[in-house]
Each structure stands twice: as C-alpha cells, then as structure tokens.
Amino acid sequence: MSDKTYDLVIIGAGPGGYVAAIRAAQLGLRVACIEKEKNLGGTCLRVGCIPSKALLDSSELYAQAKQKFSTHGIVVDNISLDLKKMLKRKEKVVKTLTGGVASLLKKNKVERLQGTAKIISPNCVEVLNDTSSRLNTTSILVASGSVPAELPFLPFDGERIVCSTEALSFSTVPSRLIVIGAGPIGLELGSVWSRLGSQVLVVEAMERIVAGADVELSTQLQKVLEKQGIEFKLGASVKAATVGDKDVSIEIALASGETVTETADRILVAVGRKPYTDGLGLEDIGVICDERGCINVNDQFQTTVPGIYAIGDVVSGPMLAHKAEEEGLACAEIIAGQVSQVNYQAIPSVVYTWPELASVGLTEEQALEDYEEIASGRFPFMANGRARAADDCDGLVKIITDKKTDRIIGVHILGARASDLIAEATIVMEFGGSAEDIARTCHAHPTFSETIKEAALDVAGRVIHK
Ligand code: NAI
C-alpha cells in the first residue's frame, strides 16, 4: 500500500474526466485520473460515439456504393462487404484515439492510474487493482459515466439480447435485427446494420421516434428511414421474450391492442442509459443521488459532500460527451478557484443517421409552452443548390425565435452534414443572436449552410429561394 498526495483525484477517464484532468493540470493542479479500463476515453471513445461513427461512415459508403453511385454515373460491379475489415478499421480508429488520450494525459503530467476507485473520505480515494493504494487529495471529481439500461424481462446475454457494445462488433450481419428503443442509439446502430443488409425492425414505446426532438423533423426522419428499409412499430411495448438456440422471439403489445410475435437473430435493447456509480462507496460517505441514480450537484458541480464534485452522465442532464466535456472544463476551473459555468441553453444534440438530425435549444412544442409568441422559418434542402449537386435533398432547417425580440431560441436541422451545420446555430445562440443576424451574414455559395441563412430569412417572410 502506497500513499500519494494530489490536489485533485478524478474518477473516470471519459470525455468528462480526462478533459477536466487536462484543464486542472493546465491550471497548475497536481492531478491523478483513475480509470478501471485499460483504454482511456470512456464509453465515447471505446464503445460509443467514436466506434459507432466509424461504422456509420463505413456503412454509409457501402450503401452509397450500392444505391447511389450509379445515379452519379459511376459504374461499380460486384460490390461486396468485408465485415471483418470494416470492424478492424473501426478498432484502429478507436485505438488511435484512446492512445491519443493517454499521450495527452502524459503531456499534461496527469498521473494515470488503472484500477477501480473507492472513495474512503472526502480526502482519500482507494485504487484497487492487483494491489491497493490510497491517494490523499484536496478534491475529488466523480466522472464515472453511465451504462446501458436493461429491460427486466430481457436481460442482456451478450449474444441474442445485446446492448450497444455488442452491436458494434457483430461478426456477421444479422439477417433480422430487432431494435428496442427509437432513441439515438437504436436509430444509429439500426441504420448501420440495415445498410449492411439486415432487415431491421424498431420497436418504440412512444408514438414517435427521437422523443426529445422537434416533432416535425423527427416525423420526417422516420419517413426517410422507412424509405431506407427500416420498419417501425410505434406505441408498442415489448412484453416477453423467448430465447432459442438460433433466434429470439418477443411479444409486442401494439397500440391497437393487438399482440404480435416477432422473431430475429438478435435484439438490440437501446432504451436508455443509467448513471454508473457501483463500488464508489458514495452512500457510505454521504453523497446523495436522486431516484434515477444521478448524483445530486449544485451549479458549481459540488455534491452533498464538500470537496467532492461530479460531472457528465453521472449527474442529471443529457448524456452527451460534449456536455460532459463542458462540465469537465468548468468544474476544473471552479476547483482551481476560477469563476466558470456551462450554458445549458446552447448544447447541441445530434442523431447520426443519414440524413443527420441535429438540434440546439427549444423544440417548437417547448417554445410554444415557454414563450408568449414565437416565430419560425423553414427551408428545405431540396431547394438548396449544393444539396441538389450532391443529390442529398432530404430534410429541412427550422429556426424558432422569440417573436418579440427575434432572438433565436431553437434551431433544428434534418439533412446532410447537419452535425456540422448545427455549430453555426449554437454559436449564434451562445451570443444571444437573432434570426436577422444570420439572415444578414454572407454565407458561401453553394454550400449546405445557405439552408440556415434561408431559414433565417424565412422567419421574417423574406426567403429568396423558396
Ligand atoms: P434514449 O433514452 O435516448 O431513447 C430510448 C428510447 O427507448 C425512448 O424513446 C424510449 O421511449 C424507448 N423505450 C424505453 N423502454 C421501452 C420499451 N420497453 N419498449 C420500447 N421502447 C422503449 O436512449 P438511447 O438511444 O439508448 O441513448 C442513451 C443515451 O445515450 C441518451 O441519453 C442519448 O442521448 C445518449 N446517446 C447519444 C448519442 C448521440 O448524441 N448521437 C448517441 C448514443 C447515445
């Protein structure tokens, strides 16, 4: 047993934890970061955002080669899939990026410790691996992330009933895949396997897909995904499952009251994630969590125990890597004695289907509830020159403003490259900008970004190309 002393001990090296570690080190703190996994980067880099995007990009290229190249006059015969190679490429991307995080911690002189952390007191953390060591510290930051939520009657078995982790590494393309949950995970991984040849059925308890999104855009996204071959059963709840040697059957109660049985080679359960705090010893030292297991924190990220902070998926709010990152930066600055905060009104979110669905701020439904009067502007990708040139015409941009002031309160983009386009809207919202600000800004032509300018013009009824 060895004893070491730090200013800050961080538990978890995901986007929240490792970013906080680097920022705290930049500010002169002596920092240790404890991670139980061999590879750094958390869910995002190891089994989440990054590997899923690698597969989304690969599978989209495959789908384009099969379905779209010919419309561009490109003739490619005998297109076939080398899944093993596709998965290997994904692993390489992950390896490069997780290795990059290790280098960054080293460069910033953050001590990285592999093991399971247990908080002994507000000033002491135990690290358990083959041996055990104790770290003395002034502050502790919990950034231990989240894990997939299970359905009680459908426990994960890693083979037939799987979570997102296994769905990133199927060794063969399932001939039929049932996805439970039409959130980002279900739609992204459903898209991957559908493009690679699976017959995909998405079963969703609510009457719509992507529950938090603007209804107009999520309804359009559903139509596009249906055109791509994905089947949806909405307002449907899964009742029971029978796991066989080669397949798995589930009983689904439909909105109509009818019950149907569906069979697939595999079922992906994507019904949300839950905070991961196992073994941290939070209860013993008085750190209080809410009924969903999220650690309670104040606006300074302080838990109910002075000196212990928490950020990311383990506290309330959207479980997004970039939200965790922002909290990590702000929390490190606060611990180092600076004034810092996160603007939760301007956190974008993206579903990486194709087309992508990206949004920031309020949906039209929320805006109607929160504001006396709102205005909105829309512009379809179909009317955009670059979208036409690229043959990527599905989708639209919708901008919502407070009618009294013209201040932008929500932007929603369904379309090609929406994940990158949303940054413009986020910056304008961060600056408290108006639709007029975007409408008066020169956008390069021909670009997808002109859809945003046109939607802003449409807010004041002076759209040009529609
Ligand atoms: P989610 O909570 O976003 O969506 C889960 C869906 O499952 C909901 O629509 C819910 O109504 C449905 N559902 C729940 N129980 C059900 C049942 N018994 N039968 C049928 N449907 C049921 O969860 P998801 O997609 O698993 O994502 C988890 C977290 O990870 C979310 O917070 C998400 O924001 C984050 N994430 C974000 C990504 C992104 O930003 N692109 C990608 C992946 C995850």
Coordinates of C-alpha atoms and ligand atoms in Angstrom, one line a residue:
M1 CA 0.0 0.0 0.0
S2 CA 1.4 3.4 -1.1
D3 CA 0.2 6.8 -0.2
K4 CA 0.4 9.8 -2.6
T5 CA -1.0 13.3 -2.3
Y6 CA -2.8 15.3 -5.0
D7 CA -4.8 18.5 -5.4
L8 CA -7.5 16.6 -7.4
V9 CA -8.3 13.0 -8.0
I10 CA -10.6 12.3 -10.9
I11 CA -12.6 9.0 -11.1
G12 CA -13.2 8.1 -14.8
A13 CA -11.2 9.0 -17.9
G14 CA -14.2 9.6 -20.3
P15 CA -14.7 12.9 -22.1
G16 CA -15.7 14.5 -18.8
G17 CA -12.9 13.1 -16.6
Y18 CA -9.9 13.3 -19.0
V19 CA -10.8 16.9 -20.2
A20 CA -11.2 18.0 -16.5
A21 CA -7.9 16.4 -15.7
I22 CA -6.1 18.2 -18.5
R23 CA -7.7 21.6 -17.7
A24 CA -6.9 21.2 -14.0
A25 CA -3.3 20.4 -14.8
Q26 CA -3.1 23.4 -17.1
L27 CA -4.1 25.5 -14.1
G28 CA -1.3 24.1 -12.1
L29 CA -3.1 21.4 -10.0
R30 CA -1.4 18.1 -9.2
V31 CA -3.9 15.7 -10.8
A32 CA -4.5 11.9 -10.8
C33 CA -7.0 10.2 -13.0
I34 CA -8.2 6.7 -12.1
E35 CA -9.7 4.5 -14.8
K36 CA -10.7 0.9 -14.5
E37 CA -10.4 0.1 -18.2
K38 CA -7.1 -0.4 -20.0
N39 CA -8.1 2.1 -22.7
L40 CA -8.9 5.7 -21.9
G41 CA -11.7 7.8 -23.3
G42 CA -14.7 6.2 -21.6
T43 CA -17.8 5.0 -23.3
C44 CA -17.5 7.7 -26.0
L45 CA -14.1 6.6 -27.4
R46 CA -14.2 2.8 -26.6
V47 CA -17.7 1.6 -27.2
G48 CA -19.9 4.7 -28.0
C49 CA -19.6 7.8 -30.2
I50 CA -16.4 7.0 -32.0
P51 CA -16.8 3.3 -33.0
S52 CA -20.4 3.9 -33.9
K53 CA -19.4 6.8 -36.1
A54 CA -16.7 4.7 -37.7
L55 CA -19.3 2.1 -38.6
L56 CA -21.9 4.7 -39.6
D57 CA -19.4 6.2 -42.1
S58 CA -18.3 2.8 -43.4
S59 CA -21.8 1.5 -43.8
E60 CA -23.0 4.8 -45.4
L61 CA -20.2 4.5 -48.0
Y62 CA -21.3 0.9 -48.7
A63 CA -24.9 1.9 -49.1
Q64 CA -23.9 4.7 -51.4
A65 CA -21.8 2.4 -53.5
K66 CA -24.7 0.1 -53.8
Q67 CA -27.5 2.5 -54.3
K68 CA -26.2 5.9 -55.2
F69 CA -23.1 5.7 -57.3
S70 CA -25.0 4.7 -60.4
T71 CA -27.0 8.0 -60.2
H72 CA -23.7 9.9 -60.4
G73 CA -22.7 7.8 -63.5
I74 CA -20.2 5.7 -61.6
V75 CA -20.4 2.0 -62.5
V76 CA -19.1 -0.4 -59.9
D77 CA -19.7 -4.1 -60.4
N78 CA -19.7 -6.8 -57.8
I79 CA -19.8 -4.7 -54.6
S80 CA -19.4 -6.9 -51.6
L81 CA -18.9 -6.5 -47.9
D82 CA -15.7 -7.4 -46.0
L83 CA -17.2 -7.0 -42.5
K84 CA -14.1 -8.2 -40.8
K85 CA -12.1 -5.5 -42.4
M86 CA -14.8 -2.9 -41.6
L87 CA -14.7 -3.9 -37.9
K88 CA -10.9 -3.9 -37.9
R89 CA -10.8 -0.3 -39.3
K90 CA -13.2 0.7 -36.5
E91 CA -10.9 -0.8 -33.9
K92 CA -8.0 1.0 -35.4
V93 CA -9.8 4.3 -35.2
V94 CA -10.6 3.6 -31.5
K95 CA -7.0 2.5 -30.8
T96 CA -5.6 5.7 -32.3
L97 CA -7.9 7.9 -30.3
T98 CA -7.7 6.2 -27.0
G99 CA -3.9 6.1 -27.4
G100 CA -4.1 9.9 -28.1
V101 CA -5.9 10.5 -24.7
A102 CA -3.1 8.6 -22.9
S103 CA -0.5 10.8 -24.6
L104 CA -2.4 14.0 -23.7
L105 CA -2.6 13.0 -20.1
K106 CA 1.1 12.3 -20.1
K107 CA 2.0 15.5 -21.9
N108 CA 0.0 17.4 -19.2
K109 CA 1.6 15.5 -16.4
V110 CA -1.6 14.0 -15.2
E111 CA -0.9 10.8 -13.3
R112 CA -3.0 8.0 -14.8
L113 CA -3.8 5.0 -12.6
Q114 CA -5.5 1.8 -13.7
G115 CA -7.9 0.3 -11.2
T116 CA -11.3 0.6 -9.5
A117 CA -11.8 3.6 -7.3
K118 CA -13.5 3.7 -4.0
I119 CA -13.9 7.0 -2.1
I120 CA -12.8 6.4 1.5
S121 CA -13.3 10.0 2.7
P122 CA -13.6 13.5 1.1
N123 CA -9.8 13.5 1.1
C124 CA -8.9 9.9 0.3
V125 CA -9.5 7.6 -2.6
E126 CA -8.5 3.9 -2.7
V127 CA -7.4 2.4 -6.0
L128 CA -7.9 -1.3 -6.3
N129 CA -6.1 -3.4 -8.9
D130 CA -3.7 -6.3 -8.3
T131 CA -2.7 -4.3 -5.2
S132 CA -4.3 -1.4 -3.4
S133 CA -3.1 2.1 -2.9
R134 CA -4.6 5.2 -1.3
L135 CA -4.4 8.7 -2.7
N136 CA -4.7 11.7 -0.5
T137 CA -6.3 14.7 -2.1
T138 CA -7.8 18.1 -1.6
S139 CA -10.7 17.5 -4.0
I140 CA -12.4 14.5 -5.7
L141 CA -14.2 14.6 -9.1
V142 CA -16.6 11.8 -9.9
A143 CA -16.9 11.3 -13.7
S144 CA -17.7 7.6 -13.8
G145 CA -20.3 7.8 -16.6
S146 CA -23.2 5.6 -17.4
V147 CA -24.0 2.0 -18.5
P148 CA -26.8 0.7 -20.8
A149 CA -30.2 0.2 -19.1
E150 CA -31.7 -3.3 -19.1
L151 CA -35.3 -4.4 -19.5
P152 CA -36.2 -6.7 -16.6
F153 CA -37.7 -9.4 -18.8
L154 CA -35.0 -9.1 -21.4
P155 CA -31.6 -9.3 -19.6
F156 CA -28.5 -8.8 -21.8
D157 CA -26.8 -12.2 -22.6
G158 CA -24.2 -10.7 -25.0
E159 CA -25.3 -13.0 -27.8
R160 CA -29.0 -12.8 -28.7
I161 CA -30.0 -9.9 -26.5
V162 CA -27.4 -7.2 -26.6
C163 CA -26.6 -3.7 -25.7
S164 CA -24.8 -1.1 -28.0
T165 CA -21.4 -2.5 -27.1
E166 CA -22.0 -5.9 -28.7
A167 CA -24.0 -4.3 -31.6
L168 CA -20.7 -2.5 -32.6
S169 CA -19.0 -5.9 -33.2
F170 CA -21.4 -8.5 -34.6
S171 CA -19.2 -10.9 -36.5
T172 CA -21.8 -11.5 -39.1
V173 CA -24.6 -9.3 -40.4
P174 CA -27.8 -10.4 -38.7
S175 CA -30.4 -11.4 -41.2
R176 CA -33.1 -9.8 -38.9
L177 CA -32.4 -7.4 -36.1
I178 CA -35.0 -6.1 -33.7
V179 CA -34.1 -2.8 -32.0
I180 CA -36.0 -1.8 -28.9
G181 CA -36.0 2.0 -28.5
A182 CA -36.0 4.7 -31.2
G183 CA -33.5 7.0 -29.5
P184 CA -30.1 7.9 -30.9
I185 CA -28.5 4.5 -30.2
G186 CA -31.3 2.5 -31.7
L187 CA -31.5 4.6 -34.8
E188 CA -27.8 4.9 -35.4
L189 CA -27.0 1.2 -34.9
G190 CA -30.2 0.2 -36.6
S191 CA -29.0 2.2 -39.6
V192 CA -25.6 0.6 -39.6
W193 CA -26.9 -3.0 -39.8
S194 CA -29.8 -2.0 -42.1
R195 CA -27.3 -0.5 -44.6
L196 CA -25.1 -3.7 -44.3
G197 CA -28.1 -5.9 -45.2
S198 CA -30.1 -6.7 -42.0
Q199 CA -33.9 -6.4 -42.1
V200 CA -34.3 -4.0 -39.2
L201 CA -37.5 -3.6 -37.1
V202 CA -37.5 -0.8 -34.5
V203 CA -40.0 -1.1 -31.6
E204 CA -40.7 2.1 -29.7
A205 CA -43.0 2.6 -26.7
M206 CA -43.8 6.2 -27.6
E207 CA -45.9 7.3 -30.6
R208 CA -42.8 8.9 -32.2
I209 CA -39.1 8.4 -32.8
V210 CA -36.3 10.5 -31.0
A211 CA -38.6 11.6 -28.1
G212 CA -36.7 14.9 -27.3
A213 CA -36.6 16.2 -30.9
D214 CA -38.8 18.6 -32.7
V215 CA -41.8 16.6 -33.9
E216 CA -41.9 18.0 -37.4
L217 CA -38.3 16.9 -38.1
S218 CA -38.4 13.6 -36.3
T219 CA -41.6 12.7 -38.3
Q220 CA -39.7 13.5 -41.5
L221 CA -36.7 11.5 -40.3
Q222 CA -38.9 8.5 -39.7
K223 CA -40.2 8.7 -43.3
V224 CA -36.7 8.8 -44.7
L225 CA -35.6 5.9 -42.6
E226 CA -38.6 3.9 -43.7
K227 CA -37.7 4.6 -47.3
Q228 CA -34.3 3.2 -46.5
G229 CA -36.0 -0.1 -45.4
I230 CA -36.2 0.3 -41.6
E231 CA -39.6 -0.8 -40.2
F232 CA -41.1 0.9 -37.2
K233 CA -43.7 -0.2 -34.6
L234 CA -44.5 2.8 -32.5
G235 CA -46.7 3.0 -29.4
A236 CA -45.6 -0.6 -29.0
S237 CA -44.3 -2.2 -25.8
V238 CA -42.4 -5.4 -25.6
K239 CA -43.9 -7.9 -23.1
A240 CA -41.9 -11.0 -23.1
A241 CA -39.1 -12.8 -24.8
T242 CA -38.1 -16.4 -25.6
V243 CA -34.5 -17.0 -26.4
G244 CA -33.8 -20.0 -28.7
D245 CA -30.6 -21.6 -29.9
K246 CA -30.5 -19.7 -33.1
D247 CA -33.0 -16.8 -32.6
V248 CA -35.1 -14.9 -30.2
S249 CA -38.8 -14.1 -30.2
I250 CA -40.6 -11.2 -28.5
E251 CA -44.2 -10.5 -27.8
I252 CA -45.1 -6.9 -28.7
A253 CA -48.3 -5.2 -27.5
L254 CA -49.3 -2.8 -30.3
A255 CA -51.1 0.5 -29.9
S256 CA -54.2 -1.1 -31.5
G257 CA -54.4 -3.5 -28.5
E258 CA -53.3 -6.5 -30.6
T259 CA -50.3 -8.6 -29.6
V260 CA -47.9 -9.8 -32.2
T261 CA -44.8 -12.1 -32.0
E262 CA -41.6 -11.1 -33.9
T263 CA -38.5 -13.2 -34.3
A264 CA -35.0 -12.1 -35.0
D265 CA -31.4 -13.4 -34.9
R266 CA -30.6 -10.7 -32.4
I267 CA -32.3 -8.0 -30.3
L268 CA -30.6 -4.7 -29.5
V269 CA -32.0 -3.1 -26.4
A270 CA -31.5 0.6 -26.6
V271 CA -33.9 2.0 -24.0
G272 CA -31.5 4.5 -22.4
R273 CA -28.5 4.5 -20.1
K274 CA -28.2 4.8 -16.3
P275 CA -25.5 6.5 -14.2
Y276 CA -22.7 4.2 -13.1
T277 CA -21.6 4.6 -9.5
D278 CA -21.1 1.0 -8.5
G279 CA -18.5 0.4 -5.8
L280 CA -17.6 4.1 -5.4
G281 CA -18.9 4.0 -1.8
L282 CA -21.0 7.2 -2.3
E283 CA -23.7 6.2 0.2
D284 CA -21.2 5.5 3.0
I285 CA -19.7 9.0 2.8
G286 CA -23.0 10.8 2.4
V287 CA -23.1 11.7 -1.3
I288 CA -26.8 11.8 -2.2
C289 CA -28.2 10.5 -5.5
D290 CA -31.7 11.1 -6.9
E291 CA -34.3 8.4 -7.6
R292 CA -32.7 7.7 -11.1
G293 CA -29.3 7.2 -9.5
C294 CA -27.9 10.6 -10.7
I295 CA -25.6 12.3 -8.2
N296 CA -27.1 15.5 -6.8
V297 CA -24.9 18.5 -7.5
N298 CA -25.3 22.3 -7.3
D299 CA -24.4 24.8 -10.0
Q300 CA -20.8 24.5 -9.0
F301 CA -20.8 20.7 -9.6
Q302 CA -20.5 20.2 -5.8
T303 CA -22.1 17.1 -4.4
T304 CA -23.7 17.0 -1.0
V305 CA -20.2 16.4 0.5
P306 CA -17.9 19.4 0.4
G307 CA -14.8 18.7 -1.7
I308 CA -16.5 16.0 -3.8
Y309 CA -17.7 17.1 -7.3
A310 CA -19.5 15.2 -10.1
I311 CA -20.0 15.8 -13.8
G312 CA -21.1 14.1 -17.0
D313 CA -23.5 11.2 -17.4
V314 CA -23.4 10.6 -13.6
V315 CA -25.3 13.8 -12.9
S316 CA -28.6 14.9 -14.5
G317 CA -28.9 16.4 -18.0
P318 CA -28.4 14.9 -21.4
M319 CA -26.0 12.0 -21.5
L320 CA -23.7 13.6 -24.2
A321 CA -20.0 13.5 -24.5
H322 CA -19.8 17.2 -25.3
K323 CA -22.0 18.2 -22.3
A324 CA -19.6 16.1 -20.1
E325 CA -16.6 17.9 -21.6
E326 CA -18.0 21.4 -21.0
E327 CA -18.8 20.4 -17.4
G328 CA -15.3 19.0 -17.0
L329 CA -13.7 22.2 -18.1
A330 CA -16.0 24.4 -15.9
C331 CA -15.6 22.1 -12.9
A332 CA -11.8 22.0 -13.2
E333 CA -11.7 25.8 -13.4
I334 CA -14.0 26.1 -10.3
I335 CA -11.8 23.7 -8.3
A336 CA -8.8 25.8 -9.3
G337 CA -10.5 28.9 -7.9
Q338 CA -11.8 30.5 -11.1
V339 CA -15.4 31.5 -12.0
S340 CA -16.8 29.2 -14.6
Q341 CA -20.1 27.8 -15.9
V342 CA -21.9 25.8 -18.6
N343 CA -24.6 27.4 -20.8
Y344 CA -27.2 24.6 -20.8
Q345 CA -29.4 26.5 -23.3
A346 CA -26.9 26.0 -26.1
I347 CA -25.9 22.4 -26.0
P348 CA -26.4 20.8 -29.4
S349 CA -27.5 17.2 -29.9
V350 CA -27.2 15.0 -33.0
V351 CA -28.6 11.7 -34.2
Y352 CA -26.1 10.4 -36.8
T353 CA -28.5 8.8 -39.1
W354 CA -28.4 9.8 -42.8
P355 CA -29.7 12.4 -43.1
E356 CA -28.5 13.6 -39.7
L357 CA -30.8 15.2 -37.2
A358 CA -29.2 18.0 -35.2
S359 CA -30.8 20.5 -32.9
V360 CA -30.0 23.1 -30.3
G361 CA -32.3 25.0 -27.9
L362 CA -36.1 24.6 -27.7
T363 CA -38.3 22.5 -30.0
E364 CA -41.3 24.2 -31.4
E365 CA -43.5 22.4 -28.9
Q366 CA -41.4 23.6 -26.0
A367 CA -41.2 27.1 -27.4
L368 CA -45.0 27.4 -27.7
E369 CA -45.2 26.5 -24.0
D370 CA -42.5 28.8 -22.7
Y371 CA -43.0 31.9 -24.9
E372 CA -46.0 34.2 -25.4
E373 CA -45.4 34.4 -29.1
I374 CA -42.9 32.7 -31.3
A375 CA -42.0 32.9 -35.0
S376 CA -40.4 30.2 -37.2
G377 CA -38.7 29.9 -40.5
R378 CA -38.1 26.8 -42.6
F379 CA -36.0 25.9 -45.6
P380 CA -36.0 22.6 -47.4
F381 CA -32.7 21.0 -48.5
M382 CA -34.4 20.3 -51.8
A383 CA -34.2 24.0 -52.7
N384 CA -30.5 24.3 -51.9
G385 CA -28.1 24.2 -54.9
R386 CA -25.3 22.3 -53.1
A387 CA -27.8 19.7 -51.8
R388 CA -29.0 19.2 -55.4
A389 CA -25.5 18.9 -56.7
A390 CA -24.7 16.3 -54.1
D391 CA -28.0 14.5 -54.5
D392 CA -28.7 14.9 -50.8
C393 CA -32.1 16.6 -50.8
D394 CA -33.9 15.1 -47.8
G395 CA -34.6 17.3 -44.9
L396 CA -35.1 20.9 -43.8
V397 CA -33.8 23.6 -41.4
K398 CA -36.2 25.2 -38.9
I399 CA -35.4 28.2 -36.9
I400 CA -37.6 29.3 -34.0
T401 CA -37.4 32.8 -32.5
D402 CA -39.0 34.7 -29.7
K403 CA -41.3 36.9 -31.8
K404 CA -40.9 40.0 -29.6
T405 CA -37.2 40.2 -29.9
D406 CA -36.2 38.0 -32.9
R407 CA -33.8 36.2 -30.6
I408 CA -33.2 32.6 -31.7
I409 CA -34.4 30.1 -29.2
G410 CA -34.2 26.8 -31.2
V411 CA -32.7 25.5 -34.4
H412 CA -33.4 22.1 -35.9
I413 CA -31.7 20.6 -38.9
L414 CA -32.6 17.4 -40.7
G415 CA -30.2 16.9 -43.6
A416 CA -26.8 16.1 -44.9
R417 CA -24.0 17.3 -42.6
A418 CA -26.5 18.6 -40.0
S419 CA -24.0 17.6 -37.3
D420 CA -21.5 20.2 -38.6
L421 CA -24.1 22.8 -39.6
I422 CA -25.6 23.0 -36.1
A423 CA -22.4 24.7 -34.9
E424 CA -23.3 27.9 -36.6
A425 CA -26.7 28.0 -34.8
T426 CA -25.1 27.1 -31.5
I427 CA -22.6 30.0 -31.7
V428 CA -25.4 32.5 -32.6
M429 CA -27.4 31.2 -29.7
E430 CA -24.4 31.4 -27.4
F431 CA -24.0 35.1 -28.4
G432 CA -27.8 35.7 -27.9
G433 CA -28.1 36.4 -31.6
S434 CA -31.2 36.9 -33.7
A435 CA -32.6 35.4 -37.0
E436 CA -31.7 38.8 -38.5
D437 CA -28.1 38.3 -37.5
I438 CA -27.9 35.1 -39.5
A439 CA -30.0 36.5 -42.4
R440 CA -27.6 39.4 -42.8
T441 CA -24.5 37.2 -42.7
C442 CA -22.9 36.3 -46.0
H443 CA -22.8 32.5 -46.5
A444 CA -20.6 31.0 -49.1
H445 CA -22.4 29.7 -52.2
P446 CA -23.0 27.0 -53.0
T447 CA -23.0 25.4 -49.5
F448 CA -25.4 23.4 -47.3
S449 CA -25.0 26.3 -44.8
E450 CA -27.2 28.5 -47.0
T451 CA -30.2 26.5 -45.8
I452 CA -29.6 28.1 -42.4
K453 CA -29.5 31.6 -43.9
E454 CA -32.6 31.0 -45.9
A455 CA -34.5 29.6 -42.9
A456 CA -33.5 32.8 -41.0
L457 CA -34.8 34.9 -43.9
D458 CA -38.0 32.9 -43.8
V459 CA -38.5 33.9 -40.1
A460 CA -39.3 37.4 -41.4
G461 CA -41.1 36.2 -44.5
R462 CA -38.4 37.2 -47.0
V463 CA -36.9 33.9 -48.0
I464 CA -35.4 34.0 -51.5
H465 CA -35.2 30.5 -52.9
K466 CA -38.5 29.0 -51.8
Ligands
NAI1 P1 -32.9 7.2 -25.2 O1 -33.4 7.4 -23.8 O2 -32.5 8.4 -26.0 O3 -34.1 6.5 -26.1 C1 -34.6 5.3 -25.6 C2 -36.0 5.0 -26.3 O4 -36.4 3.8 -25.8 C3 -37.0 6.1 -25.8 O5 -37.6 6.6 -27.0 C4 -38.0 5.2 -25.0 O6 -39.3 5.7 -25.2 C5 -37.8 3.8 -25.6 N1 -38.2 2.8 -24.7 C6 -37.9 2.7 -23.4 N2 -38.4 1.5 -22.9 C7 -39.0 0.9 -23.9 C8 -39.7 -0.4 -24.1 N3 -39.8 -1.2 -23.0 N4 -40.2 -0.8 -25.3 C9 -40.0 0.1 -26.3 N5 -39.3 1.3 -26.3 C10 -38.9 1.6 -25.1 O7 -31.8 6.1 -25.1 P2 -30.6 5.6 -26.1 O8 -30.9 5.8 -27.5 O9 -30.4 4.2 -25.6 O10 -29.4 6.5 -25.7 C11 -28.9 6.5 -24.3 C12 -28.2 7.8 -24.0 O11 -27.1 8.0 -24.8 C13 -29.1 9.0 -24.3 O12 -29.0 9.9 -23.3 C14 -28.5 9.6 -25.6 O13 -28.7 11.0 -25.7 C15 -27.1 9.2 -25.5 N6 -26.5 9.0 -26.8 C16 -26.4 10.0 -27.6 C17 -26.0 9.8 -28.9 C18 -25.8 11.0 -29.8 O14 -25.9 12.1 -29.4 N7 -25.7 10.8 -31.1 C19 -25.6 8.5 -29.4 C20 -25.8 7.5 -28.5 C21 -26.2 7.7 -27.2

